[in-house]
XYZ file of C-alpha atoms in Angstrom:
772
model
C -55.449 66.284 -33.768
C -57.136 63.723 -32.069
C -56.855 63.148 -28.174
C -56.867 59.475 -28.790
C -53.588 57.315 -29.690
C -53.643 55.076 -32.752
C -53.639 51.200 -31.419
C -50.269 50.578 -33.170
C -48.637 53.674 -31.789
C -49.978 52.677 -28.592
C -48.204 48.844 -28.638
C -45.094 50.225 -29.997
C -44.987 52.551 -26.794
C -45.459 49.881 -24.807
C -43.153 47.626 -25.486
C -40.719 50.439 -25.321
C -41.646 50.994 -21.856
C -41.316 46.856 -21.005
C -38.166 46.890 -22.639
C -36.769 49.834 -20.522
C -37.948 48.111 -17.346
C -36.826 44.571 -17.856
C -33.963 44.071 -15.439
C -30.613 44.694 -17.028
C -32.050 45.559 -20.573
C -29.395 48.715 -20.634
C -26.407 47.150 -18.416
C -25.416 44.093 -21.004
C -22.055 44.502 -22.098
C -20.219 43.027 -24.719
C -16.723 43.330 -25.444
C -16.341 44.936 -29.267
C -13.978 42.061 -30.214
C -16.485 39.117 -28.933
C -19.656 38.098 -30.459
C -22.104 37.929 -27.115
C -25.565 35.993 -26.783
C -27.928 37.823 -24.112
C -30.248 34.851 -24.896
C -27.832 31.806 -24.318
C -25.647 33.839 -22.113
C -22.721 32.841 -23.699
C -19.715 35.159 -25.114
C -16.747 34.342 -27.501
C -14.222 35.786 -28.177
C -12.084 33.327 -30.080
C -8.776 34.240 -32.330
C -8.822 37.820 -31.694
C -5.391 37.623 -30.638
C -6.433 39.238 -27.115
C -3.206 39.405 -24.478
C -5.521 39.599 -21.200
C -9.418 38.571 -20.621
C -11.554 41.088 -21.413
C -12.741 43.003 -18.304
C -16.020 44.081 -20.167
C -17.626 40.663 -20.525
C -21.278 40.852 -18.785
C -21.468 39.574 -15.747
C -24.293 37.261 -15.732
C -22.481 35.347 -18.953
C -22.838 31.778 -18.123
C -20.507 30.680 -20.857
C -17.019 32.572 -21.641
C -14.904 30.946 -25.566
C -11.317 32.470 -25.752
C -9.577 30.433 -27.568
C -6.922 31.048 -29.487
C -5.622 34.271 -28.054
C -2.010 35.244 -26.895
C -2.752 35.620 -23.059
C 0.049 33.984 -21.553
C -0.435 34.335 -18.361
C -3.592 34.529 -16.196
C -3.260 36.754 -12.875
C -4.655 37.014 -9.859
C -8.371 37.082 -9.906
C -8.688 37.310 -14.141
C -12.323 36.013 -13.635
C -13.417 38.439 -10.932
C -16.176 40.464 -12.957
C -17.745 36.653 -14.111
C -18.969 35.238 -10.707
C -21.584 33.118 -12.895
C -19.513 31.584 -15.670
C -20.397 27.413 -15.436
C -17.964 26.891 -19.030
C -14.636 28.444 -19.723
C -12.278 27.525 -22.756
C -9.118 28.792 -22.878
C -7.532 26.266 -25.578
C -4.515 27.673 -27.816
C -4.363 30.883 -25.606
C 0.020 30.750 -25.262
C -0.739 30.471 -21.600
C 2.526 29.699 -19.466
C 1.732 30.216 -16.301
C -1.729 30.158 -14.095
C -1.112 32.462 -10.967
C -2.484 31.624 -7.741
C -5.928 32.783 -7.192
C -6.676 33.216 -10.857
C -9.800 31.202 -11.053
C -10.833 32.498 -7.250
C -14.008 33.619 -7.753
C -15.691 31.056 -10.346
C -17.488 29.048 -7.770
C -20.033 27.438 -10.376
C -17.817 26.565 -12.850
C -18.109 22.840 -13.652
C -15.800 22.914 -16.886
C -12.260 24.400 -17.524
C -10.354 23.707 -20.598
C -6.869 24.899 -20.913
C -5.712 22.444 -23.622
C -2.695 23.458 -26.276
C -1.056 25.876 -24.000
C 2.508 26.173 -22.602
C 1.918 26.039 -19.250
C 4.851 23.652 -17.348
C 3.891 23.675 -13.513
C 0.565 23.143 -11.304
C 1.374 25.528 -8.741
C -0.218 24.462 -5.058
C -3.164 27.447 -5.539
C -3.563 27.840 -9.418
C -6.854 26.119 -9.148
C -7.944 27.638 -5.525
C -11.880 28.637 -5.485
C -13.278 26.088 -8.409
C -15.310 24.456 -5.611
C -17.890 22.648 -8.093
C -15.487 22.115 -10.818
C -16.256 18.936 -12.594
C -14.025 18.591 -15.823
C -10.269 20.146 -15.878
C -8.602 19.376 -19.658
C -4.922 20.506 -19.217
C -3.646 18.604 -22.199
C -0.976 19.130 -24.857
C 0.627 21.198 -22.626
C 4.301 21.364 -20.975
C 3.383 20.092 -17.854
C 6.208 18.061 -16.265
C 5.908 19.286 -12.235
C 2.915 19.098 -9.986
C 3.320 21.104 -7.035
C 1.929 19.367 -3.566
C -1.486 20.487 -3.372
C -2.188 21.510 -6.384
C -5.671 19.973 -6.802
C -6.568 20.169 -3.498
C -9.497 22.720 -4.118
C -11.250 19.976 -6.511
C -13.458 18.285 -4.328
C -16.073 17.767 -6.800
C -13.883 17.069 -9.918
C -14.839 13.887 -11.967
C -12.355 13.712 -14.926
C -8.938 15.528 -15.040
C -6.739 15.002 -18.092
C -3.424 15.778 -18.211
C -2.874 13.906 -21.844
C 0.097 15.044 -23.994
C 2.555 16.812 -21.430
C 6.177 16.019 -19.681
C 5.386 14.063 -16.938
C 8.204 11.870 -15.916
C 7.159 10.969 -12.234
C 4.102 10.836 -10.008
C 5.364 11.715 -6.550
C 3.214 10.697 -3.004
C -0.230 12.519 -2.772
C -0.097 14.204 -6.146
C -3.519 14.164 -6.312
C -4.822 14.697 -3.256
C -8.138 16.483 -2.439
C -9.867 14.702 -5.794
C -12.481 13.222 -3.556
C -15.091 12.461 -6.445
C -12.508 11.441 -9.347
C -13.793 9.500 -11.727
C -11.231 9.121 -14.459
C -7.903 10.368 -14.456
C -6.191 10.448 -17.716
C -2.103 10.888 -17.890
C -1.600 9.196 -21.396
C 1.153 10.159 -23.576
C 3.426 11.380 -21.033
C 7.358 9.903 -20.110
C 6.338 8.613 -16.903
C 8.701 5.833 -16.047
C 8.088 5.824 -12.294
C 4.965 5.854 -9.724
C 5.554 6.403 -5.926
C 4.223 4.244 -4.049
C 1.180 6.794 -2.615
C 0.937 8.655 -5.707
C -2.744 7.842 -5.892
C -3.444 7.147 -2.783
C -6.707 9.180 -1.697
C -8.209 8.613 -4.965
C -10.977 6.430 -3.485
C -13.659 6.758 -6.069
C -11.487 6.418 -8.875
C -12.970 3.923 -11.696
C -10.800 4.514 -14.994
C -7.427 5.325 -15.337
C -5.125 6.117 -18.379
C -1.448 5.152 -18.154
C -1.053 4.306 -22.034
C 1.994 5.646 -24.116
C 4.456 6.025 -21.198
C 7.914 4.465 -20.135
C 6.760 2.029 -17.517
C 8.878 -0.543 -17.545
C 7.583 -2.836 -14.709
C 3.865 -2.909 -13.316
C 3.968 -0.450 -10.480
C 1.882 -3.178 -8.498
C 2.211 -1.637 -4.851
C 1.161 1.612 -6.245
C -1.868 0.217 -7.999
C -2.828 -1.698 -4.703
C -4.164 1.868 -3.717
C -6.851 2.001 -5.623
C -9.391 0.243 -4.731
C -12.343 1.205 -6.840
C -10.784 0.909 -10.575
C -12.173 -0.941 -12.500
C -10.827 0.503 -15.958
C -6.705 0.221 -16.457
C -5.039 1.523 -19.941
C -1.373 0.493 -19.575
C -0.919 -0.162 -23.279
C 2.420 1.299 -25.189
C 4.734 1.004 -22.233
C 7.951 -1.044 -22.520
C 7.274 -4.084 -20.183
C 9.038 -7.410 -21.022
C 7.301 -9.323 -18.159
C 4.719 -9.951 -15.805
C 5.288 -11.862 -12.246
C 3.434 -13.737 -10.418
C 0.466 -11.803 -8.813
C 1.683 -9.176 -10.657
C -1.681 -7.255 -10.980
C -3.470 -7.192 -7.652
C -6.795 -4.957 -8.276
C -10.175 -6.554 -6.498
C -12.694 -4.181 -8.655
C -10.566 -4.549 -11.682
C -13.178 -5.439 -15.317
C -11.055 -4.374 -17.753
C -6.872 -4.505 -18.283
C -5.333 -3.181 -21.538
C -1.813 -4.381 -22.130
C -1.414 -4.570 -25.418
C 1.425 -3.289 -27.831
C 4.442 -3.692 -25.125
C 6.989 -5.606 -25.365
C 5.735 -8.608 -23.364
C 8.301 -11.649 -23.915
C 6.548 -13.932 -21.072
C 3.792 -13.744 -18.399
C 3.408 -15.982 -15.618
C 0.229 -17.751 -15.498
C -0.677 -16.321 -11.732
C -0.314 -12.813 -12.767
C -3.775 -11.584 -12.692
C -4.954 -14.185 -10.132
C -5.479 -11.767 -7.345
C -7.730 -9.759 -9.776
C -10.871 -11.906 -9.559
C -13.617 -9.593 -11.381
C -11.294 -9.386 -14.541
C -13.713 -9.878 -17.650
C -11.479 -8.717 -20.529
C -7.198 -8.754 -20.887
C -5.925 -7.050 -23.801
C -2.256 -8.789 -24.235
C -2.294 -8.212 -28.035
C 0.363 -6.772 -29.989
C 3.650 -8.106 -28.099
C 5.992 -10.944 -28.446
C 4.513 -13.898 -26.504
C 5.195 -17.102 -28.354
C 3.857 -19.338 -25.978
C 1.306 -18.044 -23.101
C -0.186 -20.698 -20.722
C -3.568 -21.136 -18.925
C -4.057 -18.573 -16.318
C -4.376 -19.672 -12.681
C -8.150 -20.131 -10.691
C -8.694 -16.592 -9.668
C -10.398 -14.929 -12.884
C -13.584 -16.604 -12.954
C -15.106 -14.011 -14.568
C -12.631 -13.692 -17.379
C -14.868 -13.974 -20.902
C -12.016 -12.306 -23.340
C -8.414 -12.484 -24.216
C -6.720 -10.800 -26.687
C -3.795 -12.326 -28.206
C -4.240 -11.037 -31.740
C -0.461 -9.421 -32.713
C 1.712 -12.386 -30.950
C 3.570 -14.537 -32.779
C 1.821 -17.503 -30.958
C 3.132 -20.553 -31.977
C -0.261 -22.909 -32.366
C 1.550 -26.727 -31.744
C 1.255 -28.716 -28.839
C 2.173 -26.252 -26.170
C -0.697 -24.198 -27.307
C -3.429 -26.931 -26.029
C -3.456 -26.263 -23.009
C -4.231 -22.952 -23.356
C -7.097 -23.554 -25.909
C -8.423 -26.461 -23.662
C -8.774 -23.930 -20.707
C -10.363 -21.629 -23.265
C -13.336 -24.083 -23.985
C -13.609 -25.266 -20.463
C -13.339 -21.940 -18.467
C -15.532 -20.194 -21.660
C -13.054 -17.923 -22.146
C -12.669 -15.984 -26.086
C -9.607 -16.039 -27.134
C -8.960 -13.522 -29.975
C -5.904 -13.367 -32.348
C -4.315 -15.880 -34.563
C -1.526 -17.953 -35.325
C 1.982 -16.993 -35.842
C 2.846 -20.510 -37.062
C 3.895 -22.921 -38.169
C 3.188 -22.529 -41.569
C 0.202 -24.949 -42.236
C -1.788 -22.778 -38.848
C -0.351 -19.545 -40.204
C -2.971 -16.912 -39.960
C -5.602 -19.324 -38.247
C -7.886 -18.222 -36.007
C -7.363 -19.180 -32.380
C -10.963 -20.365 -31.673
C -10.941 -21.892 -35.100
C -8.805 -24.517 -34.222
C -9.528 -28.048 -32.116
C -7.255 -28.712 -29.380
C -6.625 -32.202 -30.874
C -5.130 -30.599 -33.831
C -2.421 -29.178 -31.931
C 0.077 -31.602 -32.113
C 4.439 -31.068 -31.956
C 6.477 -32.587 -34.366
C 9.866 -34.541 -33.502
C 12.393 -32.280 -31.827
C 14.474 -32.113 -34.857
C 11.473 -31.011 -37.117
C 10.565 -28.444 -34.382
C 14.259 -26.883 -34.214
C 14.654 -26.659 -38.008
C 11.287 -25.473 -38.498
C 11.776 -22.639 -35.756
C 15.173 -22.156 -36.934
C 13.953 -21.511 -40.999
C 11.250 -19.425 -39.192
C 13.825 -17.033 -37.423
C 15.767 -17.001 -40.403
C 12.872 -15.589 -42.534
C 11.923 -13.173 -39.676
C 15.000 -11.618 -39.230
C 15.487 -8.086 -40.640
C 18.843 -7.535 -43.046
C 21.546 -5.914 -41.202
C 21.821 -1.858 -41.117
C 23.944 0.599 -40.971
C 24.910 1.893 -37.440
C 23.502 5.879 -37.696
C 25.949 8.731 -37.942
C 24.108 10.540 -35.551
C 24.143 7.693 -32.705
C 23.353 9.661 -29.160
C 26.731 8.977 -27.072
C 25.875 5.937 -24.078
C 28.607 4.584 -22.091
C 29.599 0.391 -22.145
C 27.010 -1.449 -20.417
C 24.226 1.168 -20.682
C 21.342 1.513 -22.950
C 20.371 5.355 -24.192
C 17.641 6.628 -26.265
C 18.229 9.549 -28.290
C 14.292 9.951 -29.002
C 13.229 10.391 -25.574
C 16.719 11.656 -24.023
C 16.914 8.897 -21.275
C 19.771 7.013 -20.582
C 19.360 3.725 -18.488
C 22.158 1.645 -16.601
C 19.867 -0.238 -13.986
C 21.383 -3.422 -12.808
C 24.698 -4.010 -14.320
C 26.912 -4.149 -11.580
C 28.525 -1.205 -12.254
C 31.545 -0.486 -9.275
C 31.278 3.442 -10.366
C 29.326 6.227 -11.898
C 29.668 5.844 -16.002
C 30.485 8.725 -17.506
C 30.150 9.738 -21.779
C 26.391 10.004 -21.485
C 24.943 12.344 -23.792
C 24.409 15.902 -22.677
C 20.894 16.111 -23.865
C 20.008 13.310 -21.537
C 16.984 14.240 -19.468
C 16.260 11.011 -17.176
C 19.243 9.212 -16.321
C 18.622 5.791 -14.058
C 21.670 3.983 -12.342
C 19.221 1.870 -10.078
C 20.583 -1.159 -8.750
C 24.358 -1.215 -8.897
C 27.531 -1.249 -6.709
C 28.804 2.181 -6.288
C 28.979 2.434 -2.154
C 30.427 5.585 -1.983
C 29.685 8.866 -4.720
C 32.672 11.195 -5.166
C 32.447 14.801 -5.673
C 31.818 15.765 -9.117
C 30.437 12.484 -10.260
C 28.094 13.492 -12.812
C 29.720 16.105 -15.348
C 28.274 17.155 -18.389
C 24.756 16.080 -18.185
C 23.470 19.764 -17.077
C 19.884 18.747 -17.872
C 19.494 15.955 -16.382
C 15.362 16.334 -14.592
C 15.423 12.912 -12.870
C 18.612 10.588 -11.118
C 17.556 7.634 -9.869
C 20.052 6.070 -7.501
C 17.984 3.235 -5.980
C 19.440 0.108 -3.922
C 22.880 1.291 -5.203
C 24.676 0.112 -1.497
C 25.538 3.722 -1.186
C 27.235 4.295 2.119
C 28.447 7.643 1.720
C 27.615 11.212 -0.652
C 31.106 13.270 -0.860
C 30.107 17.094 -0.719
C 29.584 18.211 -4.329
C 28.843 14.796 -5.472
C 25.677 16.169 -7.912
C 27.507 19.496 -8.758
C 26.858 20.998 -12.786
C 23.166 19.303 -12.467
C 21.140 22.566 -12.544
C 18.634 21.146 -13.721
C 18.088 18.244 -11.449
C 14.554 18.228 -10.293
C 13.886 14.477 -9.152
C 16.630 12.776 -7.228
C 16.247 9.086 -5.705
C 18.822 8.066 -3.226
C 16.449 5.283 -1.752
C 17.130 1.991 -0.189
C 20.772 2.303 0.502
C 23.128 2.483 3.405
C 23.298 6.532 3.842
C 23.767 7.458 7.469
C 24.427 10.949 7.514
C 24.817 13.905 4.889
C 27.464 16.940 5.013
C 26.045 20.607 4.865
C 27.605 20.879 1.356
C 26.239 17.121 -0.009
C 23.724 18.872 -2.314
C 25.504 21.617 -3.904
C 25.013 23.007 -7.092
C 21.322 21.523 -7.290
C 19.333 24.812 -7.072
C 16.147 23.400 -9.277
C 15.999 20.230 -6.672
C 12.260 19.744 -5.901
C 11.166 16.076 -4.676
C 14.530 14.443 -2.745
C 14.055 10.627 -1.582
C 15.947 9.636 1.037
C 13.354 6.468 2.496
C 15.019 3.413 3.485
C 18.448 4.254 4.312
C 20.219 3.754 7.882
C 19.771 7.483 9.333
C 19.286 7.335 13.349
C 19.099 11.250 13.303
C 17.481 13.934 11.320
C 20.193 15.036 8.638
C 19.536 18.646 9.757
C 21.767 21.524 8.074
C 21.993 19.228 4.713
C 19.112 21.064 2.766
C 20.653 24.616 3.110
C 21.531 24.591 -0.456
C 18.204 23.313 -1.717
C 16.027 26.728 -2.131
C 13.431 24.948 -4.400
C 12.606 21.856 -1.918
C 9.444 20.872 -1.545
C 8.904 17.177 -1.142
C 11.499 15.450 1.445
C 11.193 11.789 2.195
C 12.731 9.470 4.737
C 10.502 6.959 5.464
C 11.187 3.838 6.721
C 14.411 4.574 8.854
C 15.382 4.989 12.150
C 15.054 8.207 13.454
C 14.609 8.600 16.853
C 13.736 12.510 17.380
C 12.746 15.771 15.814
C 15.559 18.228 17.479
C 15.243 21.959 17.267
C 15.419 23.725 13.523
C 15.793 20.188 11.990
C 14.435 22.245 8.848
C 16.691 24.575 9.080
C 17.082 25.899 5.071
C 14.560 24.160 3.965
C 12.233 27.028 4.694
C 9.916 26.501 1.086
C 9.020 22.752 1.872
C 5.477 21.250 1.716
C 6.107 17.985 2.385
C 7.717 16.335 4.582
C 7.440 12.070 4.781
C 8.558 10.246 7.956
C 6.622 7.554 8.281
C 8.025 4.248 9.818
C 10.708 5.971 11.799
C 11.440 5.420 15.542
C 10.624 9.076 16.801
C 9.148 9.149 19.804
C 9.821 12.976 20.883
C 9.323 16.042 18.498
C 10.992 19.284 19.972
C 8.651 22.389 20.060
C 11.115 24.168 17.450
C 11.640 21.169 15.405
C 9.101 22.885 12.317
C 10.546 26.648 13.469
C 11.163 27.135 9.480
C 8.078 24.641 8.372
C 5.561 28.073 7.667
C 4.819 26.344 4.189
C 4.693 23.025 5.190
C 1.581 21.204 3.698
C 2.037 18.027 4.135
C 3.276 15.897 7.409
C 3.378 12.014 7.738
C 4.700 11.172 11.044
C 2.680 7.353 11.310
C 4.445 4.157 12.277
C 6.283 5.601 15.237
C 6.635 6.163 18.840
C 4.878 9.183 19.809
C 2.784 9.574 22.931
C 1.272 12.399 22.945
C 0.367 14.573 19.953
C 2.822 17.118 19.383
C 0.845 20.160 19.529
C 3.622 22.746 20.284
C 5.580 21.779 17.350
C 2.590 21.426 14.939
C 1.759 25.122 15.923
C 4.718 26.388 14.093
C 3.345 25.106 10.739
C -0.039 26.862 10.553
C -0.904 25.874 6.759
C -0.465 22.338 7.636
C -3.404 20.580 5.309
C -2.435 16.898 5.690
C -1.329 15.250 8.591
C -1.004 11.593 9.612
C -0.156 10.054 13.120
C -1.481 6.731 12.439
C 0.136 3.816 14.094
C 1.707 5.777 17.133
C 1.187 4.662 20.562
C -1.057 7.785 21.563
C -3.546 6.471 23.866
C -5.322 10.053 25.172
C -5.521 13.274 23.026
C -6.468 16.242 25.461
C -8.026 19.765 24.914
C -7.430 21.836 21.467
C -4.621 19.415 20.423
C -4.804 20.486 16.929
C -6.350 24.197 18.076
C -2.794 25.662 16.165
C -3.785 23.487 12.737
C -7.270 25.746 11.220
C -6.008 24.973 7.461
C -6.109 21.244 8.414
C -7.974 19.012 5.651
C -7.132 15.545 6.174
C -6.330 14.108 10.090
C -5.546 10.815 10.235
C -5.549 8.785 13.972
C -6.625 5.326 12.991
C -4.334 2.017 14.776
C -3.182 3.887 17.323
C -4.883 2.067 20.116
C -6.283 5.715 21.240
C -8.436 5.487 24.579
C -9.873 8.610 25.174
C -10.288 11.733 23.439
C -10.941 14.918 25.358
C -14.599 16.793 24.045
C -12.666 19.284 22.644
C -10.099 17.830 20.947
C -11.191 19.108 17.708
C -11.709 22.393 18.562
C -10.084 24.853 16.245
C -10.655 22.282 13.210
C -14.075 24.039 12.406
C -13.628 25.696 9.381
C -12.302 22.999 6.636
C -11.673 19.519 7.990
C -12.620 17.308 5.444
C -11.304 13.813 6.334
C -11.200 12.144 9.793
C -9.965 8.547 10.035
C -10.361 7.324 13.657
C -10.970 3.474 13.008
C -8.789 1.070 14.616
C -8.694 2.465 18.064
C -10.361 1.581 21.424
C -12.548 4.183 21.862
C -15.798 3.832 23.665
C -16.844 7.490 23.154
C -16.069 10.244 20.806
C -15.658 13.949 20.801
C -17.784 16.597 19.950
C -18.163 16.657 15.968
C -21.016 19.344 15.678
C -18.764 21.940 14.268
C -17.041 20.470 11.808
C -18.952 21.616 9.298
C -17.002 20.999 5.990
C -16.454 16.623 7.101
C -16.942 15.017 3.890
C -14.670 11.683 5.006
C -15.374 10.117 8.396
C -14.381 6.332 9.496
C -14.970 5.205 13.212
C -14.866 1.591 12.148
C -13.122 -1.243 14.917
C -13.967 1.101 18.079
C -15.659 -0.307 21.358
C -17.804 2.118 21.182
C -20.342 2.290 24.199
C -23.813 2.677 22.712
C -25.675 4.804 25.310
C -26.887 8.229 26.306
C -23.264 9.789 26.413
C -23.046 8.528 23.007
C -26.049 10.578 22.301
C -24.442 13.238 20.402
C -22.621 11.426 17.758
C -25.678 9.876 17.433
C -27.458 13.187 17.047
C -25.054 14.244 14.506
C -25.097 10.661 12.334
C -28.696 12.059 11.929
C -28.173 15.955 10.673
C -25.343 15.148 8.292
C -25.155 13.693 4.698
C -22.591 11.173 5.641
C -21.583 7.651 5.766
C -20.905 7.026 8.987
C -18.627 3.567 9.849
C -19.797 3.331 13.491
C -20.526 -0.004 15.475
C -21.744 -1.236 18.479
C -19.251 -2.964 20.990
C -21.447 -2.569 24.138
C -23.355 -3.383 25.800
C -23.848 -7.345 24.333
C -27.304 -7.037 23.462
C -25.924 -4.421 20.763
C -22.896 -5.483 19.882
C -22.275 -5.341 15.703
C -25.186 -2.964 15.442
C -24.367 0.055 13.809
C -25.016 3.487 15.620
C -27.762 4.462 13.459
C -29.848 1.796 13.751
C -29.760 1.075 17.313
C -33.344 2.567 19.575
C -31.601 2.747 22.785
C -30.675 6.944 22.477
C -34.203 7.832 21.993
C -34.743 7.116 25.927
C -32.364 9.391 26.584
C -32.694 12.934 27.451
C -32.459 15.091 24.192
C -33.133 12.557 22.195
C -36.895 12.451 21.945
C -36.871 13.872 18.140
C -34.720 10.860 17.030
C -36.258 8.203 14.200
C -38.996 5.656 16.320
C -37.884 3.261 14.103
C -33.984 1.815 13.224
C -33.372 2.401 9.624
C -32.686 -1.454 9.113
C -32.436 -1.298 5.355
C -30.070 1.002 2.669
C -30.417 4.415 3.295
C -33.259 5.969 0.839
C -31.931 8.925 -1.099
C -32.897 12.262 -0.402
C -31.839 15.437 -0.820
C -28.703 16.106 0.396
C -28.758 17.960 3.754
C -25.033 19.674 3.731
C -26.806 22.689 1.851
C -29.284 23.308 4.485
C -28.568 25.864 7.201
C -27.588 23.849 10.263
C -29.970 24.094 13.474
C -29.023 26.930 15.772
C -28.451 24.215 18.659
C -25.911 22.003 16.465
C -23.687 24.791 16.772
C -23.889 24.634 21.012
C -22.611 22.241 23.451
C -25.247 19.813 25.401
C -25.592 18.858 28.464
C -26.931 15.584 28.849
C -28.149 15.221 31.853
C -29.472 12.107 33.846
C -33.041 11.804 35.247
C -33.256 10.409 39.235
C -34.476 7.150 39.545
C -36.797 6.075 42.291
C -34.963 3.501 44.722
C -37.895 1.419 44.734
C -39.310 1.391 41.105
C -38.405 -1.438 39.092
C -35.681 -0.501 36.410
C -36.366 -0.761 32.944
C -33.175 -2.531 30.843
C -33.437 1.341 29.569
C -33.090 2.996 32.894
C -30.480 0.582 34.028
C -28.217 1.596 30.673
C -29.024 4.981 31.972
C -27.615 4.896 35.424
C -24.538 2.805 34.457
C -23.741 5.630 32.086
C -24.074 8.168 34.961
C -21.751 6.044 37.333
C -19.514 5.636 35.043
C -18.797 9.505 34.252
C -19.027 10.677 37.878
C -16.584 8.205 38.285
């Protein structure tokens, strides 16, 4: 045998050796039921009747497709073996619950599809760990409740889709934490009410889809909280009227109000939406529409197709306005006969004439008779409904709104899920006021002049989740007021006449998560105020008269996530009381007369994400007042105060939003730490000099005075006067070690007879103030 190997044999051996040496060549794993692509790093296990996430998926997989299985529940750590996933598809998996931390290891995931499952509740920690997620689809589930903080970990999410679910109400701050959201899709739900702060915090949202819901009124106050929205879709909602200045959205360009029930619209309805370009009012019941008042100079298209527009002299002002303002009118005439189906744009204003009054009345009478449908027999399966109320069988909604009832009507269908009784004159709710409606989920009793609620008034309402008692005259509640409401989750008592916190009234509400008591006159929070409400997540007390918070007021609030105390009369930060709420994420003290914040004022709140200290008249904050908030504080609001200096911000490594506007900042050497911090972070910091006078109005970042301060030598030589150039975000770079410790700014001594420059004079003045 020859001692030399044939060249072909040599190549085979070499190839085998390379394969053995390739990283992971023998480690690639693929579950038996799945199809794996080791080049694209994808795994597909579609329609395999799997009951759990297959554990044998290779660790380096980036795309995992599990559609059409029978997983039912995603346990904690379900994907801990696949930390590199970027795309995950879980449609049609019969998933009923996503447990806390199910996605916790998926820090690289950018796309998650949970459509066509059976999820009914979105829990607080369901999406914990998805810090890079950009698109989340939860369409075609059974979602009827969003727990407070459900989306608080999704800071990079651009698209959230909750279409085709069972939401009837959006509570305040429901989408808190979505700091980069662009499009929110809530179409095809049963929404009939949006809280004023429902979309609060969505400062980047540009598109909102609310079509195919049950909103009867345009939610004006709610929408004003969306400063960047340009496209709003409210089609297929049963609205009948739009009043003056109903839509007030500064950047709105496209508004869709088609396929509703509009019968009338004030000519100034959109006058406070100056950017509006496209307004769709198609397929409503508008016969006459007036020219829109000034305030929409950019409007180019007004869609009126599908309306019974009567083309006579009453339409002439609109047609002339359209020509004068260069607004294209899209639609056709519904009458009279000689103009029927004629394109609105094709009709000359001078041709729009009115006949004599008798002829007009005759023509309208004939048209009405012609359009009137033949009488139909009443269906045998008509839903039960009390007199002077409206009940819908298909949606299970019943309404007696604004009907001047003095007693709660009886006789509603036992399948009723939403019961709307607002605007009546009940004054008093006796025990067992709602018999036979155990399936009601949402009960509206706003503006009913209620003074007293008897114990057991809601007995039997086992399915009630949302209870609205807002805008009544209630002053107190007995311990048994809410007897029989084991599922009650959201309780609204704002705008009543409480002068004391109704302690003890919540002991029979084991599921209570959100308690609203805004705009009452509560003066203080007594010890153990939340007895019985141990699971409470959100406590809203804005606009009361609270001047004292007992150190034990929040003793039972270990799960409290949101605490709003803005607009009260607190003079100090209630640090001792807050120490009992160690899981607090959102704290609002805006508008309280707090003049000084001492060291470690928020030390016990290591989990805090949002802190509002704006518009308080705050004059000074200790340098260490924010100590303890280093791990996760994302938003800090200090605008509208009297601060000349600010506390140490260097440890706030996770900060994403900060507002220092409208403070009289003193731009000299003691402010150098702030200037150095601004240079190191990739944030837009609104901070403007007020003193010295020659720098008034200049951005702190743009003034060069700090370069002359000891330690400021590394600052740029020339101020940044133009727009900030795009550059690699600095938040991904490790922070220099010198930023993690306090810097002592020492001022140089100035020789007595030496002539002082303006910079030296500023430095000496700063030293004098600090010594004083």
